[in-house]
Backbone as a chain_set.jsonl record, in Angstrom:
{"seq": "MTSLLLNREQVTTDWPVGTVLLDFLRAQRGLTGVKEGCREGDCGACLILLGEPRNGEVFYRPVNSCLLPLGDAAGRHVVTIEA", "coords": {"N": [[-15.653, -3.805, -1.194], [-12.81, -1.815, -0.66], [-11.242, 0.397, 1.523], [-8.849, 2.897, 2.089], [-6.237, 5.062, 3.327], [-4.318, 6.661, 1.121], [-1.296, 7.909, 0.711], [-2.009, 11.126, 0.835], [-4.68, 10.974, 0.375], [-7.987, 9.795, 0.645], [-9.023, 6.668, -0.382], [-11.237, 4.57, -2.103], [-11.962, 1.405, -3.353], [-13.069, -1.124, -5.661], [-11.514, -3.168, -6.43], [-10.338, -6.56, -6.456], [-9.8, -7.994, -3.246], [-7.676, -9.709, -2.926], [-5.738, -8.935, -4.695], [-2.372, -7.994, -5.216], [-0.922, -5.273, -3.477], [1.022, -3.77, -4.813], [0.369, -4.035, -7.58], [-2.103, -2.7, -7.656], [-1.329, -0.086, -6.866], [0.4, 0.707, -8.97], [-1.013, 0.147, -11.451], [-3.718, 1.018, -11.121], [-3.607, 3.441, -9.683], [-1.477, 4.824, -10.762], [0.986, 5.208, -9.551], [4.029, 5.019, -10.063], [6.481, 5.158, -8.855], [6.783, 3.229, -7.033], [8.347, 0.386, -7.494], [8.43, -2.582, -9.538], [10.228, -5.334, -8.814], [11.678, -8.047, -7.854], [9.382, -9.441, -7.064], [9.19, -11.143, -4.942], [9.703, -10.199, -2.468], [12.324, -9.718, -1.752], [14.043, -7.72, -2.85], [13.244, -5.063, -2.283], [12.382, -2.973, -3.901], [9.74, -2.308, -4.113], [8.944, -1.184, -1.755], [6.866, 0.198, 0.764], [5.424, 2.375, 3.272], [3.458, 1.279, 5.905], [0.897, 2.358, 7.766], [-0.544, 1.843, 10.914], [-3.228, 2.2, 13.14], [-2.802, 2.455, 16.645], [-3.581, 2.465, 19.971], [-4.477, 5.155, 19.895], [-2.529, 6.381, 18.361], [-0.572, 6.448, 15.319], [1.325, 3.937, 13.98], [4.101, 3.186, 11.978], [5.383, 0.861, 9.616], [7.839, -0.661, 7.514], [6.916, -2.245, 4.49], [6.818, -4.749, 1.998], [5.222, -4.14, -0.917], [4.668, -5.951, -2.897], [4.014, -8.28, -1.716], [1.832, -7.851, -0.137], [-1.575, -8.263, 0.253], [-4.228, -6.354, -1.17], [-6.535, -6.144, 0.422], [-5.486, -6.326, 3.0], [-4.559, -3.816, 3.461], [-6.681, -2.288, 4.049], [-8.318, 0.275, 5.824], [-5.995, 1.371, 6.726], [-2.984, 3.433, 6.594], [-1.285, 4.033, 3.721], [1.843, 4.787, 2.561], [3.657, 5.97, -0.096], [6.645, 6.367, -2.138], [6.118, 8.646, -3.586], [4.9, 10.382, -1.862]], "CA": [[-15.022, -2.505, -1.294], [-11.677, -1.591, 0.222], [-10.988, 1.812, 1.738], [-7.581, 3.146, 2.753], [-5.645, 6.37, 3.12], [-3.167, 6.486, 0.24], [-0.544, 9.159, 0.838], [-2.862, 12.141, 1.478], [-6.006, 10.856, -0.237], [-8.82, 8.647, 1.014], [-9.298, 5.908, -1.602], [-12.119, 3.411, -2.008], [-11.873, 0.66, -4.6], [-13.732, -2.428, -5.727], [-10.553, -4.168, -6.904], [-10.345, -7.752, -5.593], [-8.981, -7.843, -2.044], [-6.494, -10.561, -3.043], [-4.759, -8.309, -5.581], [-1.257, -7.451, -4.445], [-0.964, -3.816, -3.402], [1.902, -3.246, -5.861], [-0.375, -3.936, -8.84], [-3.099, -1.646, -7.495], [-0.657, 1.207, -6.847], [0.94, 1.043, -10.286], [-1.987, 0.09, -12.547], [-4.938, 1.777, -10.848], [-3.338, 4.784, -9.151], [-0.41, 5.468, -11.523], [2.12, 5.501, -8.666], [5.081, 4.172, -10.618], [7.686, 5.22, -8.035], [6.832, 1.912, -6.403], [8.856, -0.43, -8.601], [8.334, -4.043, -9.522], [11.55, -5.93, -8.962], [11.739, -9.511, -7.774], [8.052, -9.973, -6.739], [9.339, -12.151, -3.889], [9.958, -9.519, -1.211], [13.748, -9.698, -1.421], [14.839, -6.598, -3.356], [12.849, -3.804, -1.654], [11.996, -1.943, -4.873], [8.31, -2.02, -3.949], [8.736, -0.853, -0.348], [5.967, 1.271, 1.177], [5.201, 2.423, 4.714], [2.09, 0.929, 6.245], [0.549, 2.927, 9.062], [-1.632, 1.171, 11.61], [-3.58, 2.877, 14.389], [-2.648, 1.7, 17.891], [-3.654, 3.277, 21.188], [-4.638, 6.566, 19.576], [-1.413, 6.846, 17.546], [-0.349, 5.663, 14.11], [2.669, 3.373, 13.919], [4.457, 2.824, 10.605], [6.399, -0.172, 9.425], [8.109, -0.893, 6.097], [6.279, -3.466, 3.967], [6.956, -4.98, 0.556], [3.877, -4.114, -1.49], [4.481, -7.098, -3.8], [3.552, -9.414, -0.907], [0.697, -7.434, 0.68], [-2.871, -8.213, -0.424], [-4.927, -5.084, -1.064], [-7.454, -6.213, 1.556], [-4.752, -6.12, 4.251], [-4.296, -2.383, 3.603], [-7.95, -1.632, 4.382], [-8.355, 0.994, 7.081], [-4.636, 1.752, 7.113], [-2.364, 4.508, 5.832], [-0.233, 3.559, 2.833], [2.686, 5.897, 2.141], [4.577, 5.582, -1.16], [7.764, 7.283, -2.37], [5.578, 9.887, -4.141], [4.504, 11.275, -0.766]], "C": [[-13.91, -2.392, -0.246], [-11.434, -0.091, 0.316], [-9.692, 1.972, 2.531], [-7.152, 4.578, 2.515], [-4.363, 6.15, 2.334], [-2.456, 7.825, 0.125], [-1.417, 10.184, 1.551], [-4.308, 12.073, 0.998], [-6.741, 9.611, 0.262], [-9.263, 7.963, -0.277], [-10.227, 4.753, -1.266], [-12.102, 2.719, -3.36], [-12.655, -0.645, -4.511], [-12.81, -3.49, -6.342], [-10.589, -5.364, -5.96], [-9.364, -7.614, -4.426], [-7.711, -8.698, -2.084], [-5.434, -10.03, -3.989], [-3.6, -7.789, -4.744], [-1.259, -5.926, -4.562], [-0.112, -3.178, -4.492], [1.145, -3.046, -7.167], [-1.416, -2.825, -8.781], [-2.439, -0.267, -7.572], [-0.186, 1.626, -8.229], [-0.141, 1.146, -11.358], [-3.188, 1.004, -12.323], [-4.647, 3.225, -10.474], [-2.209, 5.513, -9.88], [0.799, 5.859, -10.689], [3.296, 4.602, -9.042], [6.42, 4.331, -9.903], [7.88, 3.943, -7.247], [7.167, 0.934, -7.524], [8.568, -1.918, -8.412], [9.727, -4.6, -9.772], [11.443, -7.438, -8.987], [10.374, -10.173, -7.59], [8.105, -11.095, -5.699], [9.637, -11.526, -2.53], [11.416, -9.4, -0.832], [14.445, -8.387, -1.768], [14.476, -5.25, -2.729], [12.432, -2.704, -2.604], [10.552, -1.484, -4.689], [7.947, -1.56, -2.535], [7.799, 0.341, -0.164], [5.997, 1.324, 2.706], [3.734, 2.145, 4.958], [1.816, 1.414, 7.657], [-0.666, 2.243, 9.648], [-1.946, 1.912, 12.903], [-3.444, 1.928, 15.582], [-2.669, 2.666, 19.064], [-3.696, 4.774, 20.901], [-3.506, 7.175, 18.765], [-1.325, 5.976, 16.3], [1.114, 5.231, 14.096], [2.925, 2.867, 12.506], [5.517, 1.74, 10.602], [6.617, -0.342, 7.929], [7.522, -2.241, 5.671], [6.568, -3.55, 2.477], [5.56, -5.081, -0.051], [3.618, -5.267, -2.452], [3.959, -8.322, -3.053], [2.264, -9.115, -0.146], [-0.599, -7.438, -0.134], [-3.549, -6.87, -0.176], [-5.857, -5.054, 0.144], [-6.777, -5.989, 2.895], [-4.398, -4.648, 4.486], [-5.558, -1.611, 3.996], [-7.887, -0.979, 5.757], [-6.999, 1.473, 7.568], [-4.14, 2.909, 6.25], [-1.202, 3.928, 5.034], [0.53, 4.779, 2.336], [3.68, 5.372, 1.103], [5.671, 6.64, -1.301], [7.264, 8.619, -2.912], [5.198, 10.883, -3.046], [5.727, 11.794, -0.06]], "O": [[-14.063, -2.821, 0.897], [-11.422, 0.606, -0.699], [-9.465, 1.272, 3.518], [-7.65, 5.236, 1.601], [-3.428, 5.52, 2.828], [-2.967, 8.76, -0.492], [-1.554, 10.115, 2.772], [-5.074, 13.016, 1.197], [-6.181, 8.515, 0.294], [-9.817, 8.61, -1.165], [-10.033, 4.048, -0.276], [-12.214, 3.373, -4.397], [-12.869, -1.191, -3.429], [-13.261, -4.569, -6.724], [-10.847, -5.192, -4.769], [-8.231, -7.168, -4.608], [-6.766, -8.429, -1.341], [-4.347, -10.6, -4.085], [-3.814, -7.208, -3.68], [-1.563, -5.372, -5.618], [-0.491, -2.143, -5.04], [1.267, -1.995, -7.796], [-1.592, -2.087, -9.751], [-2.936, 0.621, -8.265], [-0.356, 2.782, -8.617], [-0.183, 2.129, -12.098], [-3.623, 1.691, -13.247], [-5.359, 4.134, -10.9], [-2.0, 6.703, -9.644], [1.559, 6.746, -11.078], [3.526, 3.564, -8.421], [7.402, 3.704, -10.3], [8.993, 3.611, -6.84], [6.342, 0.692, -8.405], [8.478, -2.427, -7.295], [10.326, -4.359, -10.821], [11.149, -8.034, -10.023], [10.215, -11.347, -7.924], [7.177, -11.896, -5.592], [9.805, -12.243, -1.544], [11.729, -9.019, 0.296], [15.356, -7.975, -1.051], [15.334, -4.371, -2.652], [12.15, -1.592, -2.158], [10.201, -0.371, -5.081], [6.773, -1.552, -2.165], [7.924, 1.358, -0.846], [6.532, 0.424, 3.353], [2.867, 2.711, 4.292], [2.422, 0.944, 8.62], [-1.688, 2.079, 8.981], [-1.041, 2.219, 13.679], [-3.892, 0.782, 15.55], [-1.853, 3.585, 19.13], [-3.035, 5.563, 21.577], [-3.522, 8.377, 18.504], [-1.926, 4.904, 16.233], [2.02, 6.058, 14.188], [2.076, 2.203, 11.91], [6.41, 1.699, 11.447], [5.678, -0.185, 7.149], [7.619, -3.236, 6.389], [6.563, -2.537, 1.778], [4.805, -6.001, 0.266], [2.466, -5.535, -2.792], [3.515, -9.289, -3.673], [1.664, -10.023, 0.43], [-0.713, -6.696, -1.109], [-3.448, -6.315, 0.919], [-5.951, -4.03, 0.82], [-7.413, -5.514, 3.836], [-3.986, -4.276, 5.585], [-5.496, -0.407, 4.248], [-7.458, -1.597, 6.731], [-6.871, 1.931, 8.703], [-4.802, 3.311, 5.293], [-0.25, 3.397, 5.606], [-0.057, 5.694, 1.76], [4.448, 4.45, 1.379], [5.619, 7.685, -0.652], [7.927, 9.638, -2.716], [5.177, 12.09, -3.283], [5.61, 12.563, 0.894]]}, "num_chains": 1, "name": "protein.A"}
C-alpha cells in the first residue's frame, strides 16, 4: 500500500509501487491536467511539484511524473496543475 497527500486529499492505493506516477494520476485519479508527452522527462508536460518534509518544513521541487515511480511519492505531497 502506498499513501500520499495528493493536492488536498490523503490517498492510499494498492497500485504497484513501480507504476509511474503519471499513469496513476491520469488513469486512477482522473487528473488529466498532467499530460503525457515524451515519457522521457524532456518536455515537461507531466510536471508536478513534489513536497518533502525537512526539518519541520515542507520543501517542493519540480518533478517529471513520467519518471517517478509511485512508491517514491509515498509519504510526500504531490501537487498537480488541478490544485
